[in-house]
Amino acid sequence: MFRCVLKSSVFRNRIVPLTRHLQLNSTYLADQPLISESTELNSVDEIYKKWRDKIVYSSFIDNNTIKMGYKQNKIMESKLKQLQNSDARKSLETRPFSLAMKQLKSEQFNELYVDGRVCSDNAGNSSSIIQMPYKQINRVVLKNNETIIEPDDNLLTGEWMSDYEYYDEHEEDVGSFYGTPDPSIPSAEIPCGGCGALLHCIEPSIPGYLPSQLFKGKSKEQLLTTICQRCHFLKHYNIAINVTVSADDYIQMLSSMKSKKALAVLLVDILDFPCSIWPGLSDILGAQRPIIVAGNKIDLLPQDCSGYLENVRQCLTRSIIDSGFSKNNIKHVSLISASTGYGVEELITKIHNVWGTRGDVYLVGCTNVGKSTLFNALLRSDLCKVQAIDLVQKATASPWPGTTIRMLKFPIMRPSDYRLYLRTTRLKQDRYIQSANEQLRREQARVSKDVKHATLLGHIGRTFEKEQEETFDHFHVTQRSGAPAPILTLNEKNEKYINSKWCYDTPGVVQPDQILDLLTTEEIILTISKQTIRPRVYLLKRGMTLFLGGLGRLDFVDGPDSIRLIVYSSYTLPTLICNTSDASTLYKALLGSKLLGVPFGSTDRLEKFPQLECFPDILVHSELEKHTTICDILLSSAGWIGVNLPKHSEAIFRAWTPSRRGIY
């Protein structure tokens, strides 16, 4: 990957082939200049100097200013002193080289070895002479009476990679980047293990595409262990390749559930609801469809009170009912974290108790709610049949919306009474360990004040292991020629699976209220929080505006002289405060700069980005005590803002998002 990208984008100063095949939902990379970080900061300084009279506050400027006041300077000085003391201690603890090391370079080493330590030569460079074993890949050559150090080709490993990066790009054929398509070869009936699309080499824009160099001549067994080009780049390089998939295809796949007896596990992003609840999902799944609601990413929500989890569960239940689902059909509401494992074991227990194996189980929900991550977690749990755990590939999990193209699946283990008894026994034993770990992390969080120790964690274990007779030993006497070959793929027609019920990872649908489909991969990473949210508190006067990056805006139109707002969003999304009269001018001037963060890119991309549009005025009335949040104003997928008002007071707000999406 690195060799080809450098060849296309740096050495030949040409990015057009890369963006033609690796578009990030836009072509802004093609016009993006290669500039250094210092140049970007100088550009920000120039923009800030021009508009600083109209900027009341900027989190980007506040976080990147050197002269930050007496108190913060003292903090920086103390931290620098601690680092210096730590480095000094480490240098004292460093042991001198042994006598055996002294013999490696004989005379040259003796000249550079003083008091048990290595000293540099006259040129100040000892690395060219002294190398640790197996690290010396250079050789000294005498050319024109000059000593030259150059790489020794005989010691290099060569081109050991056998993946897409192996294929070069030809000058005369731009379409050959990472291999060429071949429309004459029919597609295989084998799905990609990462997204579920059928593998083929016909057209790069169709899901499941593989270059013809990797597709032709491959056996069925080889293709069963292969992922498509799109999943490869999502998994290894976090780059999304555009594919032409209609949203109607997604809905048609889910509509097939209407005629089936199946349980729907509805995943909802806790940080993005109700925007992550498809408004017509109840009609698509069927009016009498039993569902289990799983609020995902609960580990990222700040813990504001002792009973906050129950508050979230009640709020999530109300939102599900408001979206059209019947209360009688909601069998359970779980709060989980598919990435840390919190609550997943309890979710599996509920599926066993509520549903068992009466039918299939479908993981449904909008894009980026964590279906593929949960699918991978369940694949390694007691929900999956033991014999199939190593035969099903993991789904591709990525921040890019719409990762799963077709339905991936694994067979569900039948929860007999004896198996449930063994599982319950294991969970009781694990509970003691988890309780001790939670107590330890609470103590660490109290002492260190580090948010990572307060993150909700869980453990997903396995009660059952593979039977011994299923293992395969290549070196065993009975496994010589003529013995049965090892099973590497899952055969659905096998007697072990033919009567099984299946758990499906369904594709996601982009909710009209979400703004994630407007963003590139880099912008999504900046917008979506990956750590527990740290609330940011601001004091706003009447007639002021708060920007949440370039994705959201909240105007304080009328009310008390000053109010307190609490911003809940990713810490990498900057905030900016200005007077409402200057807000529109500032937004146009700062869009694309570090001061607003997201979106960014070329001028052409920023011109095509949807403009901020306002929602009708929001009237808020307070009956609660001071410094208590009376409501949250949601700005789509960017985050939400809590409003604090004095008791018995009213305020009017005006919220803005791109194309007025997702304001609640």
mmCIF file with all atom_site columns, C-alpha atoms in Angstrom, residues 14 92 116 215 336 453 481 487 620:
data_model
loop_
_atom_site.group_PDB
_atom_site.id
_atom_site.type_symbol
_atom_site.label_atom_id
_atom_site.label_alt_id
_atom_site.label_comp_id
_atom_site.label_asym_id
_atom_site.label_entity_id
_atom_site.label_seq_id
_atom_site.pdbx_PDB_ins_code
_atom_site.Cartn_x
_atom_site.Cartn_y
_atom_site.Cartn_z
_atom_site.occupancy
_atom_site.B_iso_or_equiv
_atom_site.pdbx_formal_charge
_atom_site.auth_seq_id
_atom_site.auth_comp_id
_atom_site.auth_asym_id
_atom_site.auth_atom_id
_atom_site.pdbx_PDB_model_num
ATOM 1 C CA . ARG A 1 14  ? -0.312  12.560  -9.151 1.00 0.00 ? 14  ARG A CA 1
ATOM 2 C CA . LEU A 1 92  ? 20.925  6.349   35.708 1.00 0.00 ? 92  LEU A CA 1
ATOM 3 C CA . GLY A 1 116 ? 30.781  1.190   29.613 1.00 0.00 ? 116 GLY A CA 1
ATOM 4 C CA . PHE A 1 215 ? -9.879  -13.647 -8.601 1.00 0.00 ? 215 PHE A CA 1
ATOM 5 C CA . ILE A 1 336 ? -24.335 -2.453  25.890 1.00 0.00 ? 336 ILE A CA 1
ATOM 6 C CA . HIS A 1 453 ? -10.496 3.881   34.341 1.00 0.00 ? 453 HIS A CA 1
ATOM 7 C CA . SER A 1 481 ? -2.259  -39.137 2.715  1.00 0.00 ? 481 SER A CA 1
ATOM 8 C CA . ILE A 1 487 ? -12.613 -28.514 7.474  1.00 0.00 ? 487 ILE A CA 1
ATOM 9 C CA . VAL A 1 620 ? -37.604 26.399  26.766 1.00 0.00 ? 620 VAL A CA 1
#
